[in-house]
């Protein structure tokens, strides 16, 4: 193996030509570019002397060193294989880019043009200038610069850690490949992670590079789609002046967002954490991208305890750890490995300590495995099989029992699973300040069902007020932007998050009012039947014979029907009951009034018949009386028939009277028909009342006109009062008012006309004589 130490004497011959950190000859050479050092030496140009060669400074990034050593391990493993590339030996040239674009570009030119570090004068030429592919760089920005240099030469570049989604553009980077998912997958996963824990108010920081800027842009776009608001988004770079780093740190300290998403390289974020350590900020829950969240060098920052983020799945690479610890004699002179060799020479304890260093203290590997895969990808030429890997591990910074911070895999994220099932968290997560509770980071708490979100004026969409849904509307989801009305026959519950069917209300036999009205209805009918029975038992008595027994029995029959027809108004309205209730009521009442009218006319005719030479009774005898009753009743039957034929009553669910319940009632169908029926009854009642008033003072003992007058007075008073009460009563009380009017007028008729007669028949039989009836003012 040819090392850097063996080439120092030849450096003057090469000007600014860089020597590889590690190299080995072979049939085909694979180039490697890693950011082993953190910084590049700043060169000041005076334009009078030759510029100094580019060189690296600063501390060594042990993770990047491990990447380069893993590449060597994989190549040696392939060279020792009898199945993969038999008879062909792979070589390598591994360079340090110093995490710098200028250095990465210089190395890319050197690898692409085959510039050898030595001059060969003999015939045996080396194959070391044949670079078949390049592995690297770790950062997206240096990788972009390298790809623009080597792309025109169609030299494949396979990166193990450059995740910028922009590098997937094959028009600009046709020869670029990678063994790690691009940042679009990670950005989507981070947005879903933030949404998963209901954080809607966050801060964001990023590296001011292609990796940070493009990755954060993808994250912010995904976060916006998830309804997440960002309080601030700051960028910085490791070479920025300290004043800018301090400004970013102050923004974090002053912010109200508890959660901070950092899409940054570890070298950049290390500078920010060091600044935050100088003056600690309030506790922050950090969400990390893969570039830094799995870097063991970052675990020294205790202020980030509880950090959570995604890491590439860990894999075991058999033999790699032993390879990292076992340095060959030629490797012990390589400058970047000297510190291991010297410590092991000094004491065994220091050597053991080095074995516990993050560089070597690994059984499973993440990004190192991506380097390992890149080597094998080149060897197998199966680039496309590893481009769409989407499985991440969810990693968490947790304190161990000894108090140190360690990286713990707590779950998986698999983008190939259905939406909402991508996360599999199988271990407890330690949050900021060692809390086991998921920290809250929202501008406004979620709006519960029954409310809707109203954005606060001049603030982001994550800042809103929760307004209760208006009457008749609900929202059944958390953070609902709108309320929606319940269907017509439904009404919200008290919380206004569920629509329930509205209760249906009608006058039923199961409620007190219905029972009372039904009892009076049946009682009135029984009273009419009993009265008829009394009259029939004493049908030969003078008082019964003197009151026109035929009309009296017909009147009692019609009153019985009047009492019973009120029962049709109680119960569930149906098509038949709606048609029956009004027509039965109208016809039976007209029959009743017709009988009373006939009795009144008989009284008047009886008086006229007592005058000398009068034969008027022969013109209003029993046949004429029957014809009068039938004629008046027939007119009402005709009115009801026309009503039922043209626009009959029908059951209706009334949704307008009450918003919260349904009134099941009988619609009139034709309002004209209904008032025509009532108007005809009223017309007959008024006519009967007038005749009864005229006959109340006739000079004869046989005069029941006074009782008829009083009964008609009650009847008219009831129905005149009924009209405003009927119109103004809501819901089922409209039906109750109508039943009350029917029962009141019916009881008025039976009590005024028949009660005095029954009293004489049952309790004053001595007055039930023809002689007594002929006396004046018997009533």
XYZ file of C-alpha atoms in Angstrom:
779
model
C 0.000 0.000 0.000
C 1.280 3.418 -0.935
C 0.597 6.054 1.734
C 0.780 9.795 2.143
C 4.002 9.549 4.092
C 5.777 7.883 1.147
C 4.841 10.705 -1.202
C 5.846 13.792 0.746
C 9.215 14.012 -1.003
C 7.534 14.178 -4.381
C 5.115 16.997 -3.440
C 7.301 19.733 -4.944
C 7.102 18.085 -8.342
C 3.331 18.252 -8.380
C 2.555 21.855 -7.526
C -1.020 21.860 -6.207
C -1.636 18.201 -7.005
C -3.210 16.494 -3.972
C -2.074 13.130 -2.717
C -4.677 10.581 -1.636
C -5.032 9.787 2.035
C -5.273 6.074 1.223
C -4.475 4.412 -2.077
C -3.875 1.004 -3.563
C -3.155 -0.036 -7.108
C -5.403 -2.382 -9.023
C -6.877 -3.374 -12.334
C -9.659 -0.887 -11.842
C -9.544 2.039 -9.462
C -12.472 3.265 -7.374
C -12.142 6.829 -6.177
C -13.290 7.887 -2.736
C -13.963 11.382 -1.417
C -14.771 11.934 2.278
C -14.818 14.967 4.619
C -12.232 13.615 7.010
C -11.331 17.095 8.244
C -13.902 19.731 9.187
C -12.298 22.823 7.617
C -10.063 24.013 4.797
C -7.212 26.404 5.411
C -8.230 29.923 4.411
C -5.914 31.291 1.743
C -5.422 35.036 1.326
C -4.557 35.978 -2.242
C -2.217 38.944 -2.786
C -1.913 38.383 -6.529
C 1.876 38.815 -6.338
C 2.955 35.304 -5.402
C 1.799 31.809 -6.278
C -1.225 30.849 -4.113
C -0.644 28.293 -1.421
C -1.914 24.770 -2.081
C -5.292 23.943 -0.586
C -4.963 22.048 2.673
C -7.217 20.795 5.436
C -7.267 22.061 8.994
C -9.233 21.475 12.139
C -10.122 18.290 13.956
C -10.725 14.933 12.348
C -14.285 13.741 11.822
C -14.011 10.182 13.111
C -17.223 9.137 11.420
C -15.925 10.228 8.008
C -12.667 8.443 8.773
C -14.674 5.295 9.472
C -16.449 5.732 6.106
C -13.139 5.763 4.269
C -11.900 2.729 6.170
C -15.148 0.894 5.435
C -14.559 1.480 1.720
C -11.116 -0.100 2.017
C -12.591 -3.013 3.991
C -15.249 -3.665 1.313
C -12.724 -3.518 -1.532
C -10.369 -5.919 0.238
C -13.316 -8.198 0.982
C -14.257 -8.200 -2.717
C -10.631 -8.811 -3.742
C -10.520 -11.838 -1.438
C -13.780 -13.203 -2.824
C -13.694 -16.078 -5.293
C -17.274 -15.407 -6.518
C -17.333 -11.669 -7.136
C -14.929 -10.344 -9.807
C -12.617 -13.402 -9.818
C -9.196 -12.632 -11.269
C -9.833 -8.892 -11.141
C -8.293 -6.727 -8.465
C -9.872 -3.465 -7.404
C -7.737 -0.535 -6.291
C -8.678 2.726 -4.620
C -7.701 6.347 -4.208
C -9.325 8.002 -1.206
C -9.118 11.776 -0.799
C -10.043 14.232 1.951
C -12.351 17.001 0.727
C -12.130 18.937 4.019
C -15.928 19.437 3.811
C -15.102 22.129 1.258
C -16.395 22.719 -2.252
C -13.056 24.005 -3.664
C -11.229 20.968 -2.387
C -13.940 18.607 -3.639
C -13.767 20.182 -7.122
C -9.967 19.881 -7.198
C -10.144 16.209 -6.188
C -12.836 15.576 -8.828
C -10.611 17.044 -11.534
C -7.685 14.983 -10.325
C -9.683 11.742 -10.323
C -11.285 12.414 -13.692
C -8.122 13.327 -15.636
C -6.002 10.553 -14.156
C -3.279 12.883 -12.932
C -0.656 10.642 -11.343
C 1.299 11.920 -8.348
C 4.572 10.611 -9.875
C 6.147 10.537 -13.338
C 6.912 7.161 -14.916
C 9.813 6.994 -17.355
C 9.843 3.247 -17.962
C 7.723 1.097 -20.247
C 5.668 -0.448 -17.402
C 2.872 2.089 -16.987
C 0.572 2.015 -13.999
C -3.171 1.574 -14.275
C -3.747 3.910 -11.339
C -5.199 6.623 -13.517
C -8.138 4.447 -14.584
C -10.908 5.602 -12.230
C -14.005 3.537 -13.009
C -16.277 5.233 -10.393
C -16.147 7.569 -7.435
C -17.742 7.028 -4.010
C -18.671 10.249 -2.218
C -19.013 12.935 -1.179
C -20.873 12.853 2.158
C -22.388 16.300 1.739
C -24.866 17.309 -0.962
C -23.158 20.592 -1.866
C -19.706 19.042 -2.551
C -21.415 16.161 -4.375
C -23.206 18.600 -6.678
C -19.917 20.324 -7.498
C -18.168 17.019 -8.138
C -21.011 15.735 -10.311
C -20.797 18.806 -12.543
C -17.076 18.074 -13.061
C -17.163 14.319 -13.682
C -20.618 14.135 -15.276
C -19.468 15.126 -18.791
C -16.899 12.292 -18.634
C -19.652 9.764 -17.738
C -17.812 8.696 -14.609
C -20.379 7.226 -12.176
C -20.553 8.913 -8.813
C -22.143 6.906 -6.005
C -22.782 8.853 -2.818
C -23.434 7.229 0.508
C -24.758 10.324 2.302
C -25.672 13.093 -0.183
C -29.448 13.195 0.217
C -30.518 16.402 -1.569
C -33.543 15.623 -3.735
C -32.104 17.923 -6.399
C -29.478 15.279 -7.203
C -32.221 13.012 -8.520
C -32.500 15.274 -11.580
C -30.948 13.119 -14.294
C -30.892 16.016 -16.747
C -28.378 17.892 -14.591
C -26.676 14.972 -12.848
C -26.817 12.045 -15.289
C -24.010 10.036 -13.689
C -24.958 10.560 -10.048
C -26.248 7.654 -7.971
C -26.587 7.000 -4.268
C -27.245 4.242 -1.767
C -29.342 6.390 0.580
C -32.870 7.743 0.081
C -33.157 11.340 -1.037
C -34.385 14.004 1.346
C -37.909 14.042 -0.080
C -38.633 10.776 1.729
C -37.010 12.042 4.917
C -38.820 15.404 4.684
C -42.176 13.646 4.305
C -41.311 11.344 7.178
C -40.293 14.256 9.428
C -43.541 16.110 8.635
C -45.557 13.011 9.448
C -43.533 12.558 12.645
C -44.350 16.099 13.764
C -48.013 15.566 12.848
C -48.048 12.186 14.597
C -47.319 13.850 17.932
C -49.762 16.727 17.265
C -47.104 19.434 17.069
C -48.479 22.244 14.921
C -46.252 25.144 16.033
C -42.555 24.548 15.417
C -39.279 26.251 14.693
C -36.864 25.286 11.923
C -33.111 25.652 11.395
C -31.027 24.426 8.473
C -27.601 24.396 6.951
C -27.129 27.132 4.384
C -26.267 24.543 1.747
C -28.006 22.489 -0.907
C -28.639 19.787 1.666
C -30.160 22.124 4.243
C -31.986 24.502 1.911
C -33.500 21.860 -0.356
C -34.259 19.487 2.483
C -35.936 22.194 4.545
C -37.919 23.382 1.521
C -39.246 19.847 1.035
C -40.026 19.569 4.736
C -41.847 22.916 4.854
C -43.941 21.932 1.842
C -44.859 18.596 3.450
C -45.508 20.315 6.801
C -47.844 22.821 5.169
C -49.855 19.961 3.670
C -50.089 18.416 7.142
C -51.397 21.691 8.633
C -48.186 22.476 10.566
C -47.129 26.085 11.111
C -43.532 27.283 11.338
C -42.746 30.157 13.692
C -39.296 30.772 12.197
C -36.905 29.232 9.665
C -33.226 30.171 10.029
C -30.183 29.151 7.976
C -26.457 29.234 8.845
C -23.177 27.640 7.864
C -20.136 26.606 9.836
C -17.984 29.315 8.266
C -20.453 32.139 9.035
C -19.273 34.851 11.467
C -20.116 34.235 15.081
C -22.557 37.140 15.099
C -24.841 35.280 12.709
C -24.629 32.083 14.764
C -25.505 34.130 17.865
C -28.484 35.660 16.070
C -29.844 32.206 15.168
C -29.349 31.048 18.757
C -31.204 34.113 20.058
C -34.121 33.392 17.737
C -34.364 29.893 19.217
C -34.161 31.244 22.776
C -36.898 33.865 22.219
C -39.302 31.652 20.271
C -42.538 30.220 21.674
C -42.300 26.986 19.703
C -41.193 24.112 21.914
C -40.212 21.842 19.017
C -37.294 22.665 16.688
C -36.672 20.768 13.432
C -33.022 20.891 12.380
C -32.168 19.939 8.777
C -28.435 20.452 9.006
C -25.063 18.813 8.667
C -23.474 17.761 11.932
C -20.485 20.056 11.397
C -22.801 23.054 11.064
C -25.118 22.138 13.909
C -22.171 21.530 16.209
C -21.339 25.243 15.957
C -24.916 26.210 16.841
C -25.071 23.813 19.799
C -21.810 25.169 21.154
C -23.303 28.657 20.999
C -26.504 27.503 22.720
C -24.416 25.830 25.414
C -22.829 29.201 26.293
C -26.233 30.605 27.219
C -28.794 27.800 27.488
C -32.202 28.386 25.973
C -35.511 27.179 27.456
C -35.951 23.427 27.001
C -36.452 22.555 23.356
C -37.543 19.271 21.785
C -35.150 18.757 18.854
C -36.165 16.845 15.748
C -33.130 15.802 13.741
C -32.389 14.826 10.174
C -30.226 11.815 9.455
C -27.144 13.956 8.803
C -26.630 14.724 12.491
C -29.082 12.794 14.611
C -27.089 9.537 14.296
C -23.654 11.164 14.533
C -22.061 9.889 17.770
C -19.901 13.027 17.943
C -23.068 15.037 18.619
C -24.045 13.071 21.725
C -21.883 15.274 23.929
C -24.473 18.072 23.795
C -26.680 17.340 26.803
C -29.011 20.218 26.038
C -30.454 18.049 23.248
C -31.398 15.135 25.460
C -34.663 13.722 24.161
C -33.852 14.471 20.524
C -35.773 12.310 18.085
C -35.214 11.768 14.390
C -34.728 9.263 11.628
C -31.742 7.099 11.027
C -30.889 4.640 8.318
C -31.450 1.129 9.580
C -28.535 -0.389 11.408
C -26.794 -3.334 9.844
C -24.060 -5.677 10.954
C -20.956 -5.706 8.782
C -19.068 -8.812 9.909
C -15.382 -8.190 10.500
C -15.450 -4.401 10.113
C -14.924 -3.526 13.788
C -11.875 -5.789 13.996
C -10.582 -4.235 10.784
C -10.942 -0.741 12.260
C -8.951 -1.735 15.352
C -6.272 -3.808 13.619
C -3.927 -1.427 11.816
C -1.317 -2.829 9.476
C 2.253 -1.506 9.701
C 1.829 0.575 6.566
C -1.379 2.132 7.967
C 0.284 3.192 11.195
C 2.219 5.888 9.339
C -0.894 7.471 7.842
C -1.334 10.826 9.663
C -5.032 10.460 10.311
C -4.453 7.090 12.002
C -1.355 7.972 13.993
C -3.284 8.835 17.176
C -4.497 5.232 17.454
C -1.030 3.787 16.984
C 0.660 6.148 19.454
C -1.896 5.548 22.239
C -1.628 1.804 21.877
C 2.158 2.100 22.021
C 2.000 4.125 25.258
C -0.279 1.844 27.277
C -2.799 -0.926 26.903
C -5.356 1.142 28.885
C -5.234 3.955 26.330
C -5.559 1.429 23.544
C -8.655 -0.032 25.236
C -9.995 3.500 25.538
C -9.538 3.975 21.807
C -11.466 0.780 21.209
C -14.383 2.475 22.963
C -14.097 5.580 20.785
C -17.090 6.327 18.470
C -14.769 5.510 15.558
C -14.537 1.874 16.623
C -17.176 1.287 19.301
C -19.777 -0.009 16.868
C -21.377 -3.395 16.384
C -24.012 -2.119 13.968
C -23.574 0.562 11.349
C -25.843 3.021 9.556
C -24.186 5.332 7.011
C -21.078 3.170 7.116
C -23.228 0.422 5.666
C -24.218 2.802 2.836
C -20.511 3.138 1.948
C -20.206 -0.632 2.091
C -23.198 -0.971 -0.225
C -21.813 1.629 -2.619
C -18.652 -0.402 -3.095
C -20.660 -3.539 -3.770
C -23.040 -1.606 -6.015
C -20.143 -0.567 -8.179
C -18.772 -4.065 -8.107
C -22.073 -5.563 -9.162
C -23.105 -2.661 -11.413
C -26.599 -2.843 -10.000
C -27.113 0.830 -9.293
C -30.875 0.932 -9.767
C -31.674 -1.707 -7.124
C -30.772 0.597 -4.238
C -32.165 3.920 -5.399
C -35.628 3.641 -3.825
C -34.853 2.446 -0.319
C -37.441 3.985 2.039
C -37.106 2.410 5.332
C -35.759 4.510 8.102
C -35.128 3.764 11.713
C -36.548 6.178 14.307
C -33.707 7.026 16.678
C -33.820 8.782 20.034
C -31.128 10.341 22.208
C -31.470 8.803 25.668
C -29.438 8.915 28.841
C -27.907 5.617 29.876
C -27.657 4.414 33.460
C -24.174 5.879 33.612
C -25.490 9.306 32.659
C -24.012 9.425 29.156
C -26.184 10.006 26.113
C -26.610 7.124 23.713
C -28.464 6.599 20.471
C -31.431 4.219 20.818
C -33.553 2.859 17.984
C -37.173 3.232 19.128
C -39.090 2.376 15.978
C -39.355 2.314 12.211
C -40.802 4.452 9.457
C -41.843 2.617 6.294
C -43.211 4.815 3.505
C -44.450 1.770 1.582
C -47.147 1.099 4.178
C -50.652 2.642 3.948
C -51.147 6.240 5.080
C -51.339 6.464 8.863
C -49.503 3.147 9.372
C -45.997 4.249 8.422
C -44.765 4.503 12.025
C -43.938 1.491 14.188
C -42.777 2.680 17.613
C -41.732 -0.289 19.700
C -39.803 1.365 22.544
C -40.397 4.207 24.954
C -39.186 7.579 23.727
C -37.330 9.972 26.016
C -38.390 13.534 25.321
C -36.870 16.858 26.322
C -35.870 17.094 30.012
C -36.087 13.283 30.290
C -39.869 13.449 30.070
C -41.893 10.408 29.038
C -44.807 12.590 27.962
C -44.924 13.851 24.393
C -44.235 17.608 24.634
C -46.859 19.927 23.283
C -45.858 22.434 20.626
C -48.953 24.119 19.224
C -49.990 27.723 18.708
C -53.597 26.858 19.570
C -55.038 23.743 21.154
C -57.068 21.443 18.934
C -60.720 22.322 18.497
C -62.896 19.506 19.864
C -65.893 18.125 17.961
C -68.813 20.500 18.253
C -66.659 23.503 17.368
C -65.005 24.898 14.269
C -61.708 26.643 13.651
C -61.656 30.370 12.973
C -58.251 31.736 12.015
C -56.843 34.551 14.091
C -56.390 37.665 12.001
C -52.832 38.291 10.881
C -51.477 34.988 12.246
C -50.509 31.654 10.608
C -53.115 28.987 9.977
C -52.055 27.117 13.117
C -53.271 30.005 15.292
C -57.022 29.947 15.576
C -60.002 30.192 17.915
C -62.537 27.425 18.531
C -66.088 28.655 17.926
C -69.099 26.493 18.959
C -71.213 25.308 16.071
C -74.385 27.368 15.553
C -77.781 25.986 16.455
C -78.759 23.040 14.305
C -75.209 22.319 13.095
C -72.478 19.923 14.214
C -68.851 19.040 13.651
C -67.813 15.464 14.388
C -64.068 15.747 13.876
C -61.233 17.407 15.733
C -60.048 20.705 14.198
C -63.005 20.842 11.848
C -62.860 23.970 9.649
C -66.620 24.076 9.219
C -69.839 22.966 10.866
C -72.511 21.329 8.769
C -76.261 21.247 9.365
C -78.054 18.129 10.504
C -80.601 16.589 8.105
C -84.104 18.035 8.363
C -85.413 15.334 10.694
C -82.324 15.338 12.936
C -81.064 17.669 15.685
C -77.676 18.010 17.407
C -76.996 16.782 20.914
C -75.898 19.210 23.623
C -72.228 18.866 22.602
C -73.188 19.464 18.943
C -71.050 16.609 17.666
C -73.775 14.067 16.781
C -77.095 14.394 14.975
C -79.923 12.504 16.651
C -83.382 11.917 15.177
C -85.767 14.583 16.373
C -88.423 13.326 18.801
C -91.828 13.035 17.117
C -94.613 14.720 19.060
C -98.368 14.169 18.772
C -101.290 13.832 21.168
C -101.192 10.202 22.261
C -103.098 7.958 24.606
C -99.938 7.470 26.680
C -99.743 11.012 28.051
C -101.830 12.632 30.745
C -103.553 15.150 28.458
C -104.549 12.443 26.004
C -105.846 10.188 28.760
C -107.940 12.988 30.304
C -109.496 14.002 26.991
C -110.177 10.374 26.059
C -111.822 9.803 29.466
C -114.111 12.813 29.020
C -114.927 11.665 25.502
C -115.926 8.177 26.603
C -117.677 9.598 29.663
C -119.725 11.971 27.517
C -120.713 9.160 25.173
C -121.757 7.039 28.155
C -123.753 9.966 29.533
C -125.604 10.296 26.209
C -126.336 6.558 26.134
C -127.589 6.624 29.743
C -129.783 9.614 28.965
C -131.217 7.783 25.961
C -131.837 4.742 28.147
C -133.690 6.873 30.701
C -135.778 8.467 27.970
C -136.499 5.071 26.432
C -137.501 3.633 29.816
C -139.887 6.528 30.356
C -140.851 7.033 26.721
C -144.579 6.985 27.578
C -144.251 9.630 30.274
C -145.619 13.101 29.536
C -142.281 14.922 29.712
C -140.690 12.617 27.121
C -143.685 12.666 24.810
C -143.997 16.437 25.129
C -140.308 16.956 23.959
C -140.654 15.287 20.575
C -139.160 11.951 21.476
C -138.063 11.107 17.926
C -135.860 14.200 17.613
C -134.653 13.732 21.178
C -133.413 10.196 20.474
C -131.825 11.346 17.226
C -130.162 14.226 19.095
C -128.815 11.867 21.759
C -127.476 9.567 19.035
C -125.703 12.468 17.314
C -124.285 13.657 20.658
C -122.900 10.178 21.267
C -121.150 10.356 17.908
C -119.897 13.873 18.726
C -118.301 12.613 21.934
C -116.749 9.599 20.219
C -115.451 11.492 17.172
C -113.023 13.333 19.456
C -111.185 10.010 19.903
C -110.127 10.169 16.244
C -108.031 13.228 17.115
C -105.891 11.242 19.604
C -103.125 8.873 18.498
C -100.703 8.729 15.597
C -102.083 10.637 12.630
C -102.581 8.457 9.576
C -104.101 9.052 6.179
C -107.458 7.560 7.188
C -107.599 9.102 10.656
C -106.857 12.560 9.210
C -109.727 12.277 6.737
C -112.062 10.762 9.323
C -111.530 13.182 12.205
C -112.667 16.384 10.485
C -115.413 14.883 8.348
C -116.889 12.836 11.229
C -116.778 15.873 13.475
C -118.410 18.092 10.838
C -121.196 15.673 9.924
C -122.094 14.622 13.490
C -122.223 18.214 14.708
C -124.443 19.263 11.822
C -126.707 16.319 12.617
C -126.772 17.450 16.246
C -127.498 21.114 15.422
C -130.097 20.048 12.855
C -131.936 18.102 15.578
C -131.795 21.089 17.935
C -132.992 23.324 15.103
C -135.838 20.944 14.409
C -136.861 20.994 18.076
C -136.766 24.814 18.032
C -138.951 24.959 14.930
C -141.378 22.498 16.541
C -141.703 24.840 19.529
C -142.497 27.769 17.245
C -144.925 25.723 15.168
C -146.643 24.431 18.312
C -147.297 28.014 19.424
C -148.673 28.971 16.029
C -150.950 25.932 16.096
C -152.699 27.215 19.275
C -153.941 30.271 17.494
C -157.560 30.153 16.254
C -157.956 28.798 12.737
C -154.278 27.750 12.425
C -153.387 24.453 10.801
C -149.633 25.074 10.651
C -148.654 21.810 12.401
C -149.795 19.812 9.447
C -147.050 21.550 7.439
C -144.302 20.647 9.983
C -145.211 17.224 11.153
C -142.787 14.320 11.758
C -142.062 13.770 8.030
C -141.119 17.397 7.558
C -138.993 17.292 10.693
C -137.095 14.269 9.405
C -136.663 15.900 5.999
C -135.272 19.063 7.638
C -132.661 17.117 9.583
C -131.676 15.021 6.543
C -131.452 18.063 4.264
C -129.231 20.090 6.580
C -127.010 17.073 7.205
C -126.793 16.229 3.511
C -125.388 19.677 2.748
C -122.541 19.040 5.222
C -121.968 15.596 3.735
C -121.693 17.202 0.314
C -119.189 19.799 1.590
C -117.063 17.075 3.209
C -117.201 14.902 0.077
C -115.975 17.739 -2.123
C -113.215 18.445 0.415
C -112.075 14.818 0.498
C -112.174 14.462 -3.267
C -110.300 17.648 -4.138
C -107.734 18.180 -1.348
C -108.232 15.817 1.587
C -106.396 16.162 4.935
C -103.168 14.167 5.215
C -100.546 13.392 7.897
C -97.664 15.874 7.963
C -94.348 16.137 9.788
C -94.247 19.774 10.815
C -90.618 20.904 11.080
C -91.215 24.644 11.311
C -92.929 25.166 14.664
C -90.099 23.709 16.745
C -86.497 23.360 15.570
C -85.615 20.570 17.955
C -88.634 18.270 17.506
C -91.125 17.141 14.876
C -94.856 17.762 15.248
C -96.813 14.960 13.594
C -100.142 16.455 12.686
C -102.937 16.342 10.162
C -102.567 18.988 7.502
C -105.923 20.415 6.409
C -105.265 19.840 2.753
C -107.762 22.523 1.816
C -108.073 25.377 4.313
C -111.236 26.491 2.484
C -112.769 23.050 3.007
C -112.019 23.094 6.736
C -113.456 26.550 7.331
C -116.431 25.741 5.114
C -117.279 22.825 7.422
C -116.873 25.001 10.529
C -118.705 27.888 8.890
C -121.696 25.749 8.014
C -121.893 24.459 11.600
C -121.660 28.036 12.845
C -124.355 29.181 10.433
C -126.782 26.509 11.654
C -125.914 27.285 15.285
C -126.571 31.005 14.828
C -129.841 30.298 13.019
C -130.896 27.938 15.799
C -129.864 30.483 18.426
C -131.958 33.227 16.785
C -135.041 31.010 16.571
C -134.576 29.897 20.167
C -134.336 33.519 21.302
C -137.570 34.297 19.446
C -139.316 31.345 21.081
C -138.036 31.781 24.633
C -141.003 34.001 25.782
C -143.858 32.290 24.012
C -146.947 32.146 26.269
C -147.308 28.436 26.711
C -146.183 25.934 29.344
C -144.660 23.601 26.784
C -141.592 25.730 25.992
C -138.004 24.340 25.998
C -136.748 27.279 23.927
C -135.040 28.752 26.985
C -132.910 25.631 27.411
C -132.127 25.551 23.719
C -131.204 29.254 23.853
C -128.798 28.661 26.714
C -127.265 25.597 25.060
C -126.765 27.477 21.787
C -125.248 30.373 23.719
C -122.661 27.991 25.224
C -122.109 26.321 21.838
C -121.458 29.599 20.030
C -119.293 30.953 22.838
C -117.142 27.818 22.756
C -116.603 27.873 19.007
C -116.022 31.614 18.818
C -113.338 31.209 21.474
C -112.004 28.194 19.602
C -110.937 30.159 16.518
C -108.139 32.316 18.079
C -107.089 29.502 20.404
C -106.826 27.071 17.463
C -104.777 29.468 15.373
C -102.337 30.395 18.176
C -101.844 26.974 19.806
C -98.589 25.206 18.824
C -98.115 21.546 17.976
C -100.235 18.958 19.667
C -102.070 21.615 21.666
C -103.879 22.602 18.467
C -105.478 19.159 18.491
C -106.193 19.416 22.216
C -107.985 22.760 21.692
C -110.170 21.245 18.982
C -111.037 18.234 21.167
C -111.841 20.558 24.067
C -114.190 22.590 21.862
C -115.970 19.428 20.702
C -116.370 18.086 24.240
C -117.349 21.461 25.763
C -120.046 22.159 23.182
C -121.319 18.569 23.373
C -121.521 18.659 27.164
C -123.236 22.063 26.921
C -125.936 20.622 24.660
C -126.605 17.460 26.657
C -126.572 19.179 30.033
C -128.699 22.182 29.029
C -131.316 20.261 27.056
C -131.563 16.889 28.798
C -130.331 17.350 32.365
C -133.477 19.188 33.632
C -135.760 16.556 32.090
C -133.774 13.647 33.522
C -133.828 15.330 36.938
C -137.670 15.489 36.838
C -137.946 11.919 35.552
C -135.618 10.439 38.167
C -135.981 12.689 41.201
C -139.270 14.643 40.758
C -141.689 12.112 39.286
C -144.606 14.054 40.733
C -143.900 16.788 38.198
C -143.882 14.339 35.317
C -147.627 14.827 34.652
C -149.572 16.428 31.852
C -151.269 18.807 34.286
C -147.960 20.078 35.594
C -146.526 20.451 32.129
C -149.422 22.676 31.109
C -148.612 25.160 33.886
C -146.694 28.253 32.845
C -143.003 28.743 33.605
C -142.371 25.103 34.403
C -138.653 25.521 33.935
